[in-house]
PDB file of C-alpha atoms in Angstrom:
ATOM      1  CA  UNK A   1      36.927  -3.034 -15.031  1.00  0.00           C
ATOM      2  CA  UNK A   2      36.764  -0.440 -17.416  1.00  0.00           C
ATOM      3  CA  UNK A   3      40.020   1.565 -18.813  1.00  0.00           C
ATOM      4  CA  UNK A   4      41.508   3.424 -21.276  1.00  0.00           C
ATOM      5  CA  UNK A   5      45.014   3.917 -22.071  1.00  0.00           C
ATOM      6  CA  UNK A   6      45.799   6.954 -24.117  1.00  0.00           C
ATOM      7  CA  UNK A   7      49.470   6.928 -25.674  1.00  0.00           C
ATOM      8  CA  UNK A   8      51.296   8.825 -28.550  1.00  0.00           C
ATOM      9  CA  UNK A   9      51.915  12.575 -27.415  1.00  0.00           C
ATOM     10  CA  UNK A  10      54.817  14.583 -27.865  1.00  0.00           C
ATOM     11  CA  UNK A  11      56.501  17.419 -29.112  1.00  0.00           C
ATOM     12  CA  UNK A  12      55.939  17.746 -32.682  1.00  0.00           C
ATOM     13  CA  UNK A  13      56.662  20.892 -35.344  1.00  0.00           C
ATOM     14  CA  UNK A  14      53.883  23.062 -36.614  1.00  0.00           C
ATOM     15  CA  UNK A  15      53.328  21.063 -40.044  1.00  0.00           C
ATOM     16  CA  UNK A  16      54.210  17.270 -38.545  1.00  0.00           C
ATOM     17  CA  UNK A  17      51.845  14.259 -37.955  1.00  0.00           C
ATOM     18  CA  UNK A  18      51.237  12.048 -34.766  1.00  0.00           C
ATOM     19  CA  UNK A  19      49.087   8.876 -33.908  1.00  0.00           C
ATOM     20  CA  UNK A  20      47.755   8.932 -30.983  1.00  0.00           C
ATOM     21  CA  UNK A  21      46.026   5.614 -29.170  1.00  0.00           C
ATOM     22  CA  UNK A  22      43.506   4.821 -26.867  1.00  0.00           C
ATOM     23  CA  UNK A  23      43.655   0.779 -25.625  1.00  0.00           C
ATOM     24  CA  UNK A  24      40.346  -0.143 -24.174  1.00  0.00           C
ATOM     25  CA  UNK A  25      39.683  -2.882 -21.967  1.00  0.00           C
ATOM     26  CA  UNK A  26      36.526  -4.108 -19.990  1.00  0.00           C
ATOM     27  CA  UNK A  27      34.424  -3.192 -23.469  1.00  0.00           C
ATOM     28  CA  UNK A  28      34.396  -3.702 -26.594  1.00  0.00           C
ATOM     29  CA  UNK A  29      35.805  -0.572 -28.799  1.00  0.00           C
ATOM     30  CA  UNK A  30      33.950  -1.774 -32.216  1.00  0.00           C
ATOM     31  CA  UNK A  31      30.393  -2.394 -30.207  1.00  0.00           C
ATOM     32  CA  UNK A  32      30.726   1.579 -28.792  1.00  0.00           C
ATOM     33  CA  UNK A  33      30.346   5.074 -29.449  1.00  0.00           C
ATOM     34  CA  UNK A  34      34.015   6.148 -29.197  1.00  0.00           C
ATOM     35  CA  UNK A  35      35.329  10.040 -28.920  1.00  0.00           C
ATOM     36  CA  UNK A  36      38.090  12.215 -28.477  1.00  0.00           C
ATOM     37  CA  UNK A  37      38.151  15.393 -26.862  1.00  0.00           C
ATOM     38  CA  UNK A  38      40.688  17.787 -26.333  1.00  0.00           C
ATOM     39  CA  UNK A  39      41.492  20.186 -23.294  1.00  0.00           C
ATOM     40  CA  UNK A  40      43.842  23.364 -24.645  1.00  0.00           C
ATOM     41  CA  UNK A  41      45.778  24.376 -21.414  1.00  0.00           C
ATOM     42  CA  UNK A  42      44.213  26.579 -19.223  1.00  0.00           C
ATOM     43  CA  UNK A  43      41.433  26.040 -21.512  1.00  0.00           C
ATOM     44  CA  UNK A  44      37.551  23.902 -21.427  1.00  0.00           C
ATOM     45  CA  UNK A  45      37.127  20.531 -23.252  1.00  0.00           C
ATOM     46  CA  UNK A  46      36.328  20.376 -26.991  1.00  0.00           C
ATOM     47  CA  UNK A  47      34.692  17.169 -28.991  1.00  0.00           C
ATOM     48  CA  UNK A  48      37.321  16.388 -31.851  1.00  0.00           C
ATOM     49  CA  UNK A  49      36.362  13.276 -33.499  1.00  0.00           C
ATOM     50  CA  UNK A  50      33.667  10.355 -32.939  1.00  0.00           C
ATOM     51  CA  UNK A  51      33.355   6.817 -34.752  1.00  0.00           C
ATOM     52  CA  UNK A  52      29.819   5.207 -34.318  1.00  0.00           C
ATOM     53  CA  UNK A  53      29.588   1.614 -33.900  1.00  0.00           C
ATOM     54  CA  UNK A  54      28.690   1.477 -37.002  1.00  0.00           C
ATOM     55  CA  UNK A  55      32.196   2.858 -38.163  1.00  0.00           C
ATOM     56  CA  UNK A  56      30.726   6.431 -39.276  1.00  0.00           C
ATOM     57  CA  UNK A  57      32.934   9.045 -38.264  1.00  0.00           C
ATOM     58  CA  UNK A  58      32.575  12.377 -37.978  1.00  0.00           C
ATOM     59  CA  UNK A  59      35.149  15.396 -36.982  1.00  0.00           C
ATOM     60  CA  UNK A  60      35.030  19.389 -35.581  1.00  0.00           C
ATOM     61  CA  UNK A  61      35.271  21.285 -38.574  1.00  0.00           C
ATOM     62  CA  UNK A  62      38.780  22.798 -36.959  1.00  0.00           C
ATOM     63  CA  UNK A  63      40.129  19.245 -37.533  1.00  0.00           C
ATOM     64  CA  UNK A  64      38.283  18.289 -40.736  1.00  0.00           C
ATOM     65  CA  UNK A  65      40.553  17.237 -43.414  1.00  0.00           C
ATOM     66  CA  UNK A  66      43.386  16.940 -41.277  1.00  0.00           C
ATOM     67  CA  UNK A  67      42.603  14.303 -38.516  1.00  0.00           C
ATOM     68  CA  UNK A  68      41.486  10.726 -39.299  1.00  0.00           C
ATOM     69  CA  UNK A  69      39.602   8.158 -36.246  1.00  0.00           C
ATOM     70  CA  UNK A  70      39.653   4.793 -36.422  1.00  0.00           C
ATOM     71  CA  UNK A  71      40.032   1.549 -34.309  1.00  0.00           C
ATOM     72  CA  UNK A  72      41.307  -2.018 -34.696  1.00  0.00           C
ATOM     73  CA  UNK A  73      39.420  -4.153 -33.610  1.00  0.00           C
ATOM     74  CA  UNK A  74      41.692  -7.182 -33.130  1.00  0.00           C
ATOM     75  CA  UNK A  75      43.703  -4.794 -30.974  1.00  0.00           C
ATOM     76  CA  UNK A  76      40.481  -2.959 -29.257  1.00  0.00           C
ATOM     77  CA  UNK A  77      42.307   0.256 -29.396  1.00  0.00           C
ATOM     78  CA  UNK A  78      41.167   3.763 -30.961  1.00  0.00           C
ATOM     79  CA  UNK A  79      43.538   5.796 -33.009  1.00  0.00           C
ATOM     80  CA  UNK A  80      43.312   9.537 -34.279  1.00  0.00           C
ATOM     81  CA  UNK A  81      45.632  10.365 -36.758  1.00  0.00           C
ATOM     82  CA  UNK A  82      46.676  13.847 -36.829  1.00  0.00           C
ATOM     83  CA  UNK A  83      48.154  15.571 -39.699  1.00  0.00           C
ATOM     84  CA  UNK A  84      49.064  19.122 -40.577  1.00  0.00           C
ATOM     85  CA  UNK A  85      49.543  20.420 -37.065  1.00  0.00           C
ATOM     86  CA  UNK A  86      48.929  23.409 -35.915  1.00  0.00           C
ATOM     87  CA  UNK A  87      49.985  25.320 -33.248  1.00  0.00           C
ATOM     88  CA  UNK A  88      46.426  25.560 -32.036  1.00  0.00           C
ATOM     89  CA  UNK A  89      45.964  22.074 -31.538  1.00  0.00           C
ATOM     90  CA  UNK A  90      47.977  21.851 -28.682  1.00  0.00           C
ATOM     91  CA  UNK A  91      46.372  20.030 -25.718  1.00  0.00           C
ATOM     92  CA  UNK A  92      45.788  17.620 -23.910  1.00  0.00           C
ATOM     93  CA  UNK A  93      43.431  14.786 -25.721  1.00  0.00           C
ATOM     94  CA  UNK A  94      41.316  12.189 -24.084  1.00  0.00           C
ATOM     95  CA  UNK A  95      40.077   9.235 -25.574  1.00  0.00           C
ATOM     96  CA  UNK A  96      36.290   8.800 -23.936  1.00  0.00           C
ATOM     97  CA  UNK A  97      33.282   6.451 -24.272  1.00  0.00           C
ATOM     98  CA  UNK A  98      29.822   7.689 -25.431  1.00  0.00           C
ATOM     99  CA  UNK A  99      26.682   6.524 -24.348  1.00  0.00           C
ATOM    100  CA  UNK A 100      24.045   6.359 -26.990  1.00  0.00           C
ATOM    101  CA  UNK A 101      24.722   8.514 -30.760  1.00  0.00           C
ATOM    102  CA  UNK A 102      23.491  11.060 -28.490  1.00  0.00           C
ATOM    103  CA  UNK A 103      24.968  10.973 -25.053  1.00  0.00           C
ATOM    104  CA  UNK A 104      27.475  11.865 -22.134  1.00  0.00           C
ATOM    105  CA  UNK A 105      30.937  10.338 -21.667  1.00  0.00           C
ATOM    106  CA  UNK A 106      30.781   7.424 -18.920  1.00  0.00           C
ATOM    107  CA  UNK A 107      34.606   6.485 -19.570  1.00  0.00           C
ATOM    108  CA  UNK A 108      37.744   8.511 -20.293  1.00  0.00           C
ATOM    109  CA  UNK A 109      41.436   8.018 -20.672  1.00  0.00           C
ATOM    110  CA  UNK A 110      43.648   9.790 -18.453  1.00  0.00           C
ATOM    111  CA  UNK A 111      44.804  11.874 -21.561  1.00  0.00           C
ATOM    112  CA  UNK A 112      47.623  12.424 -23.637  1.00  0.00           C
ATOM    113  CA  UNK A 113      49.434  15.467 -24.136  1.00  0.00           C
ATOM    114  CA  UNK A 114      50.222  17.132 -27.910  1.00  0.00           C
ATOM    115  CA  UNK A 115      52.317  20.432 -27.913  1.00  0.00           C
ATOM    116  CA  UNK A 116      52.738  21.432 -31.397  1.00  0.00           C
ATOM    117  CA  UNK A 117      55.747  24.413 -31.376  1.00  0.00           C
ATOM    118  CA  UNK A 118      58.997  24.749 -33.519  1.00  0.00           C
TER     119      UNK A 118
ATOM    120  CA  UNK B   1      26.181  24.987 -32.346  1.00  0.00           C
ATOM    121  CA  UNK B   2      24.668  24.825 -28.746  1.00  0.00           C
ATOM    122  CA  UNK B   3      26.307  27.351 -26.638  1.00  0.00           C
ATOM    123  CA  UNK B   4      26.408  26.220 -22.934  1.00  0.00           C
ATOM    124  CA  UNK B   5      26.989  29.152 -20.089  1.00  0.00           C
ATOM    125  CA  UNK B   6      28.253  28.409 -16.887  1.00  0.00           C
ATOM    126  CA  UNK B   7      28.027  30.702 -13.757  1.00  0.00           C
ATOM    127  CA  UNK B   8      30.080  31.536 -11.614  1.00  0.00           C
ATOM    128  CA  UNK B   9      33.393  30.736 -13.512  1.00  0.00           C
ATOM    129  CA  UNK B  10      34.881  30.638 -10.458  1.00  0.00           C
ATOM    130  CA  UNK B  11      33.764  30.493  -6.543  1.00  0.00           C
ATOM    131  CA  UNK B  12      35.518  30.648  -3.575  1.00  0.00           C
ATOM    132  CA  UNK B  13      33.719  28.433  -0.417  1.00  0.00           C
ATOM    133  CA  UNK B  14      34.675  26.439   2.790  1.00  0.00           C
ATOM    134  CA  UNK B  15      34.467  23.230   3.494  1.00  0.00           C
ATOM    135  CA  UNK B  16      30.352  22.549   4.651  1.00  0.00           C
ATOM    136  CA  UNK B  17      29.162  25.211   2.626  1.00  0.00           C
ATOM    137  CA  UNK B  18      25.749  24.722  -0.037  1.00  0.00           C
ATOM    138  CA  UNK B  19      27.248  25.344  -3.440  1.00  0.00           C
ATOM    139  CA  UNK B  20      25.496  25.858  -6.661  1.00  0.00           C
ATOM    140  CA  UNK B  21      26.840  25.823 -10.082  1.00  0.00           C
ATOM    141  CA  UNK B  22      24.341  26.952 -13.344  1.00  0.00           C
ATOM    142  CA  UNK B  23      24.655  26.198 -16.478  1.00  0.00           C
ATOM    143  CA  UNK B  24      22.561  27.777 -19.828  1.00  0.00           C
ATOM    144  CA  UNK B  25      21.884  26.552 -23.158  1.00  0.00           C
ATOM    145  CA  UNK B  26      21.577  28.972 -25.604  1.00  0.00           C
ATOM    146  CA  UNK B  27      18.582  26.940 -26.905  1.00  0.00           C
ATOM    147  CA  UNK B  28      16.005  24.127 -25.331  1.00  0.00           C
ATOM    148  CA  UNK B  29      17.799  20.538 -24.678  1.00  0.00           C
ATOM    149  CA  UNK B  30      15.165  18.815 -22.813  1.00  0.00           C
ATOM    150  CA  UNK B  31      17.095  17.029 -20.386  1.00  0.00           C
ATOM    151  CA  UNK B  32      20.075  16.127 -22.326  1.00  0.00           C
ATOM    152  CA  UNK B  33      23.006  17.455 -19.584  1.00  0.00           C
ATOM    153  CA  UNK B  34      25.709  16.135 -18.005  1.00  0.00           C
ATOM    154  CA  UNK B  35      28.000  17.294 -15.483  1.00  0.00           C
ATOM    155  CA  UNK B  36      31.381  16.619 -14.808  1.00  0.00           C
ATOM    156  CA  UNK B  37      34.361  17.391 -12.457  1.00  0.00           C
ATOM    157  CA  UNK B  38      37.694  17.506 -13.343  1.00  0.00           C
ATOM    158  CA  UNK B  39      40.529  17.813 -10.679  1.00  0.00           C
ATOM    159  CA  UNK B  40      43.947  19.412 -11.933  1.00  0.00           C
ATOM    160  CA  UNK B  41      45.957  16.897 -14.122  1.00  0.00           C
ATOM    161  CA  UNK B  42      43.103  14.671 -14.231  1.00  0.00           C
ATOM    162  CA  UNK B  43      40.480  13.671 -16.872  1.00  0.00           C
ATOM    163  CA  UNK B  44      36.593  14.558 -16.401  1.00  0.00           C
ATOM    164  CA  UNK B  45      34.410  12.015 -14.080  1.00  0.00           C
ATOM    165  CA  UNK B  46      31.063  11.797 -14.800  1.00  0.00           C
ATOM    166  CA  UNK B  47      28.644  13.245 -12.142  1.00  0.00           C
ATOM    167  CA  UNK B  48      25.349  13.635 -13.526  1.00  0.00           C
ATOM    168  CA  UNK B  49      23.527  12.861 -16.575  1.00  0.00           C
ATOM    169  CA  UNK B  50      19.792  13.469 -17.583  1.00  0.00           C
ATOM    170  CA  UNK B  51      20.385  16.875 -15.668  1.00  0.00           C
ATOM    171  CA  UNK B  52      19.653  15.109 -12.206  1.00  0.00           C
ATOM    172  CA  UNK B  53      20.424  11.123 -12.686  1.00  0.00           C
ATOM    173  CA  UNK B  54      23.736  10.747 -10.323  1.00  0.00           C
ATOM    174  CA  UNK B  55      25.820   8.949 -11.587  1.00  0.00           C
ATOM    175  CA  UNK B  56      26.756   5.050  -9.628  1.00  0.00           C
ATOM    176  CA  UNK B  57      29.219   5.731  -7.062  1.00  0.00           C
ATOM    177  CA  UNK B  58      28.595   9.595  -6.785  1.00  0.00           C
ATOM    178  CA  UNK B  59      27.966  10.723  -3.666  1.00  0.00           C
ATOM    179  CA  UNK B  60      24.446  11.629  -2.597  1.00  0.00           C
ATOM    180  CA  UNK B  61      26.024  15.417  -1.961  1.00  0.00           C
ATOM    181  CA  UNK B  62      26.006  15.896  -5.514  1.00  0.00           C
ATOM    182  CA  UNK B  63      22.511  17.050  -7.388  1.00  0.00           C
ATOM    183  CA  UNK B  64      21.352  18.579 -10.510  1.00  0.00           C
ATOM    184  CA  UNK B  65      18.429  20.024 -11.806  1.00  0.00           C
ATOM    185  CA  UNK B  66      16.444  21.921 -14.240  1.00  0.00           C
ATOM    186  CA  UNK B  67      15.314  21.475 -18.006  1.00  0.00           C
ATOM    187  CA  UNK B  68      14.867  23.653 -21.170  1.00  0.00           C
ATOM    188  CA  UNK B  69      17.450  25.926 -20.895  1.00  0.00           C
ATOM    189  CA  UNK B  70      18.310  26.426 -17.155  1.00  0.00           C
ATOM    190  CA  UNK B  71      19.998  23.757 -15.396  1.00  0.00           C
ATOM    191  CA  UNK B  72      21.805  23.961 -11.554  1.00  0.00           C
ATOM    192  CA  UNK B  73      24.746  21.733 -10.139  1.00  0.00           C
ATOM    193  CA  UNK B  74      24.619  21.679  -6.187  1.00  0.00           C
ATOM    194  CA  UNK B  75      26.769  20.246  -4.048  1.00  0.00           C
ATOM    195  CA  UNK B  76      24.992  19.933  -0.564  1.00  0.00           C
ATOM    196  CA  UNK B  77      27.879  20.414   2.088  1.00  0.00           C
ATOM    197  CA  UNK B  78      31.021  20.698   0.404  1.00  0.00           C
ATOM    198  CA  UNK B  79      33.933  18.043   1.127  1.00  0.00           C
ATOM    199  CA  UNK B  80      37.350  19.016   0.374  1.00  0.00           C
ATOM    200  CA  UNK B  81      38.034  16.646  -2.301  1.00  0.00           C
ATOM    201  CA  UNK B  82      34.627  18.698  -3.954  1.00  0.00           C
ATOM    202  CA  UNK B  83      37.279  21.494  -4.768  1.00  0.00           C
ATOM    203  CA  UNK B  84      37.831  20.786  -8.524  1.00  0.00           C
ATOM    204  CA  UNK B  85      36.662  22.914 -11.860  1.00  0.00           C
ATOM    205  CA  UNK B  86      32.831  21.163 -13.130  1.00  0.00           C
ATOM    206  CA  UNK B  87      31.516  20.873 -16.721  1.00  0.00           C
ATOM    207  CA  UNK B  88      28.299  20.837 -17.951  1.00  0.00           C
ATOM    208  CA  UNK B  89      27.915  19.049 -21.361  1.00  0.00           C
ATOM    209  CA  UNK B  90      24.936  18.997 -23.788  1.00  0.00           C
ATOM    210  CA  UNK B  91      23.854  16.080 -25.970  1.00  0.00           C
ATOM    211  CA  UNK B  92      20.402  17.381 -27.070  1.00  0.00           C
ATOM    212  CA  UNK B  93      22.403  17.568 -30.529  1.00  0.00           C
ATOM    213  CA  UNK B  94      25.678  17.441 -32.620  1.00  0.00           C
ATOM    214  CA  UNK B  95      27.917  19.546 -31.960  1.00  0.00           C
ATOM    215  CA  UNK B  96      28.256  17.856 -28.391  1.00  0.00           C
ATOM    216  CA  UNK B  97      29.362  20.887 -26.544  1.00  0.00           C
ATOM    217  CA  UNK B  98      30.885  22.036 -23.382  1.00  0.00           C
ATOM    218  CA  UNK B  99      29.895  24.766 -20.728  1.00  0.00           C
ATOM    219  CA  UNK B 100      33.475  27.167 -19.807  1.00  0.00           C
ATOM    220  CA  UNK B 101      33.979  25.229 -16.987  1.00  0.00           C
ATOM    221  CA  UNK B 102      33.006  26.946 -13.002  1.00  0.00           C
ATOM    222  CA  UNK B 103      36.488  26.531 -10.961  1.00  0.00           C
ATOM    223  CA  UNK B 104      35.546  25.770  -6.835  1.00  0.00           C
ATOM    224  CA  UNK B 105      38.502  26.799  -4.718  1.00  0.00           C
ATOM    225  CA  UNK B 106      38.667  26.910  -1.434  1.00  0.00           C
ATOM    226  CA  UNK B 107      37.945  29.952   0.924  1.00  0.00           C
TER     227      UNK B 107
END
């Protein structure tokens, strides 16, 4: 069976850093497209971050700089790495499986939630 | 970017009722759509992909068509555990991007 466990939200200042992770099982992290996306409250769902099998990533330009992807794949868990915080990247973030480089989500975490506020 | 526009944001309907969700693209992607429903608290579950390809384990209710730029979600007879906000999501290019979101509640 196929799940993801997201982990690593909190409460964090304006300014601070957080990892957050995604544990896969059923799959194989390194062999897929992996995402995150991000749900502001109240708000509609926003790509973040990918990493292509391949290990290419790529990020929303409101993140560039400041967020990192990656995975281990001894662990066969997805990280994002956020840094600089802002207030406006409070949400909720889901770690999600891509089918294809260009494709819908068939998997997703049950999400994580990151409230940046002093 | 790819803006996607979903109609009604919101709907009100009972249980039984024919319901129909569309989404725009503010340009041609084929048929690279996907629609999900999210219930409150939840994450997203896939419905449809390919605008119309249901998804394994989705009920039959559940439909979608279209192509280009005009795409429709419809839900046959409408089950209470239908009532939920749905997403359409684009994949003809990068940016992936979201519809708003079009919020069922019940009547």
């Amino acid at each position: 069976e196929v799940q993801l466990v997201e982990s690593g939200g909190g409460l964090i200042q304006p300014g601070g850093s957080l990892r957050l992770s995604c544990a896969a099982s059923g799959f194989t992290v390194s062999s897929n497209y992996m995402i995150w996306v991000r749900q502001a409250p109240g708000k509609g769902l926003e790509w973040v971050s990918i990493i292509y099998s391949g290990g290419s990533t790529y990020y929303a330009d409101s993140v560039t700089g400041r967020f990192t992807i990656s995975r281990d794949n001894s662990k066969n868990t997805l990280y994002l790495q956020m840094n600089s915080l802002r207030a406006e990247d409070t949400a909720v973030y889901y770690c999600a499986r891509l089918v294809n480089f260009l494709g819908y989500f068939d998997y997703w975490g049950q999400g994580t939630l990151v409230t940046v506020s002093s | 970017a790819i803006r996607m526009t979903q109609s009604p944001s919101s709907l009100s309907a009972s249980t039984g009722d024919r319901v129909t969700i569309t989404c725009r693209a503010s340009q041609g992607i084929s048929s690279y759509l996907a629609w999900y429903q999210q219930k409150p608290g939840k994450a997203p579950k896939l419905l449809i992909y390919t605008a119309s390809t249901l998804q394994s384990g989705v009920p039959s209710r559940f439909s979608g068509s279209g192509s280009g730029t005009d795409f429709t979600l419809t839900i046959s007879c409408l089950q209470s555990e239908d009532f939920a906000t749905y997403y359409c999501q684009q994949y003809y290019t990068y940016p992936l991007t979201f519809g708003g979101g079009t919020k069922v509640e019940i009547k």
